[in-house]
Amino acid sequence: MAEVSEKQTAIIGAGVMGEALLSGLVRAGRRVDRLLVGEKRAERARELEDRYGVAVVGNAEAAAKADTLALVVKPQDMGDLLDEVAPRLRAGQLVVSLAAGITTGFIESRVPEGVAVVRVMPNTPALVDQGMSTISPGSHCTDADLAEAESLLASVGKVMRIPERQQDAVTSISGSGPAYIFFVVESMIEAGVHLGLPRATASELVIQTLTGSAAMLRETGTHPTVLREQVTSPGGTTASALRELEIHKVRAAFLAAMEAARDRSRQLAEGS
Ligand SMILES: NC(=O)c1ccc[n+]([C@@H]2O[C@H](COP(=O)([O-])OP(=O)(O)OC[C@H]3O[C@@H](n4cnc5c(N)ncnc54)[C@H](OP(=O)(O)O)[C@@H]3O)[C@@H](O)[C@H]2O)c1
């Protein structure tokens, strides 16, 4: 098992993704006294203190005390947050941003010289330690900084290093991807109900089919086209279904949807 980092780490913004990261770090064996959380709402702060035994402090205090700061606020809140914490930051600290579309350049222009920046695109399966995170270094980031960011995200799933120019495309696959999969699951359950199955039966069938298919992809390493062909007998039931998906241009819809997500990520970057 990888050595657990002893660096003081602060998570600022403990919403869905921030809490996923916090809980993953605790499960991965990070000492709670080496973790800090920056959270504005008193009620939410108490909830996190009770649930994880972690200290919740003001953002400025978190910025001053931490070696590594994970910023997990919405992209549109990032400018205000950086204005708030920048005066407390110093060279040698590491800022890891999990916000969609926020570039390392944007962050570097707002923090003191010598603060290392890493950009991450995580996804929500991090909640169950099955996340997929991509990380990209900023302009003055050492290998040790990148390794520290990697170990942070490795507590909630897989991590891949990619060039920052690929982050917008990645956002449209793994960042937003869980929503597409849930959309497909919802659609199949609804269809099952239309075909007369009880909702609970349809749900169980769809969820197990999804997890079984994912396990096949992962464990066999076989190309998805080959796996699909194995289920598609000539003139059979699956072939009839797939024909309808082609007629309804589902493949083209995925391309258009993912282009839209990529473009929105770029827009967020331009707006920031
Ligand atoms: N959810 C996803 O699937 C996903 C996937 C990939 C990347 N991300 C990225 O992760 C980031 C967070 O997303 P999320 O879904 O976790 O959003 P979220 O649930 O809304 O969490 C954001 C949290 O940040 C807090 N916050 C805002 N400004 C703050 C400040 N100045 N100081 C301290 N806390 C502050 C918010 O508190 P209040 O509620 O009190 O304002 C909220 O608890 C986003 O940038 C997003 O692009 C999310």
Coordinates of C-alpha atoms in Angstrom, one line a residue, residues 69-172:
L69 CA -5.1 23.3 -0.5
A70 CA -7.8 21.5 -2.5
L71 CA -10.2 24.1 -3.9
V72 CA -13.6 22.4 -4.5
V73 CA -16.0 25.3 -5.1
K74 CA -18.0 26.0 -8.2
P75 CA -16.1 27.5 -11.1
Q76 CA -18.0 30.8 -10.7
D77 CA -16.9 31.1 -7.0
M78 CA -13.3 30.5 -7.7
G79 CA -12.3 34.1 -8.4
D80 CA -13.7 35.3 -5.0
L81 CA -12.2 32.4 -3.2
L82 CA -8.7 33.1 -4.6
D83 CA -9.1 36.8 -3.7
E84 CA -9.8 35.7 -0.2
V85 CA -7.0 33.1 0.3
A86 CA -4.2 34.6 -1.9
P87 CA -3.0 37.1 0.8
R88 CA -2.4 34.1 3.2
L89 CA -0.6 31.9 0.6
R90 CA 3.2 31.6 0.3
A91 CA 5.8 30.1 -2.0
G92 CA 6.2 26.3 -1.5
Q93 CA 2.4 25.6 -1.0
L94 CA 0.4 23.5 -3.5
V95 CA -3.0 24.6 -4.8
V96 CA -5.1 21.8 -6.3
S97 CA -8.2 23.0 -8.2
L98 CA -11.0 20.6 -8.9
A99 CA -13.2 23.2 -10.7
A100 CA -14.3 22.5 -14.2
G101 CA -12.9 24.9 -16.8
I102 CA -10.6 26.9 -14.4
T103 CA -7.1 27.0 -15.9
T104 CA -3.9 26.8 -14.0
G105 CA -3.0 30.1 -15.6
F106 CA -6.0 31.8 -14.0
I107 CA -5.1 30.5 -10.6
E108 CA -1.3 31.3 -11.0
S109 CA -2.2 34.9 -11.9
R110 CA -4.0 35.3 -8.6
V111 CA -1.6 33.6 -6.1
P112 CA 1.9 34.5 -5.0
E113 CA 4.9 33.6 -7.1
G114 CA 6.2 30.1 -6.2
V115 CA 2.8 28.6 -5.3
A116 CA 2.5 25.4 -7.3
V117 CA -0.9 24.7 -9.1
V118 CA -2.4 21.5 -10.3
R119 CA -5.7 21.3 -12.2
V120 CA -7.9 18.2 -11.7
M121 CA -11.0 16.9 -13.3
P122 CA -12.6 14.5 -10.9
N123 CA -16.0 12.7 -11.1
T124 CA -18.7 11.7 -8.6
P125 CA -18.0 7.9 -8.4
A126 CA -15.2 9.2 -6.1
L127 CA -18.0 9.0 -3.5
V128 CA -17.5 5.2 -3.7
D129 CA -13.8 5.2 -4.3
Q130 CA -14.3 4.5 -8.0
G131 CA -13.5 8.0 -9.2
M132 CA -11.6 8.9 -12.4
S133 CA -9.5 12.0 -12.0
T134 CA -7.2 13.6 -14.6
I135 CA -4.5 15.9 -13.3
S136 CA -2.4 18.5 -15.1
P137 CA 0.5 20.5 -13.7
G138 CA 0.7 24.3 -13.9
S139 CA 3.8 26.2 -15.0
H140 CA 5.9 25.9 -11.8
C141 CA 4.9 22.6 -10.5
T142 CA 7.5 20.0 -9.5
D143 CA 7.2 16.2 -9.8
A144 CA 6.8 16.1 -6.0
D145 CA 3.8 18.5 -6.3
L146 CA 2.2 16.4 -9.0
A147 CA 2.8 13.2 -7.0
E148 CA 1.2 14.9 -3.9
A149 CA -1.9 15.8 -6.0
E150 CA -1.9 12.3 -7.4
S151 CA -1.9 10.7 -3.9
L152 CA -4.7 13.1 -2.9
L153 CA -7.0 11.9 -5.7
A154 CA -5.8 8.3 -5.6
S155 CA -7.7 8.0 -2.3
V156 CA -10.9 8.2 -4.3
G157 CA -10.1 6.2 -7.4
K158 CA -7.9 6.1 -10.5
V159 CA -5.7 9.1 -11.5
M160 CA -4.3 9.8 -14.9
R161 CA -1.8 12.6 -15.8
I162 CA -2.7 14.5 -19.0
P163 CA -1.7 17.7 -20.7
E164 CA -3.9 20.6 -19.6
R165 CA -5.1 21.3 -23.2
Q166 CA -7.0 17.9 -23.0
Q167 CA -8.9 18.9 -19.8
D168 CA -11.9 20.3 -21.6
A169 CA -12.4 17.1 -23.6
V170 CA -11.9 15.0 -20.5
T171 CA -14.5 17.0 -18.7
S172 CA -17.0 15.9 -21.4

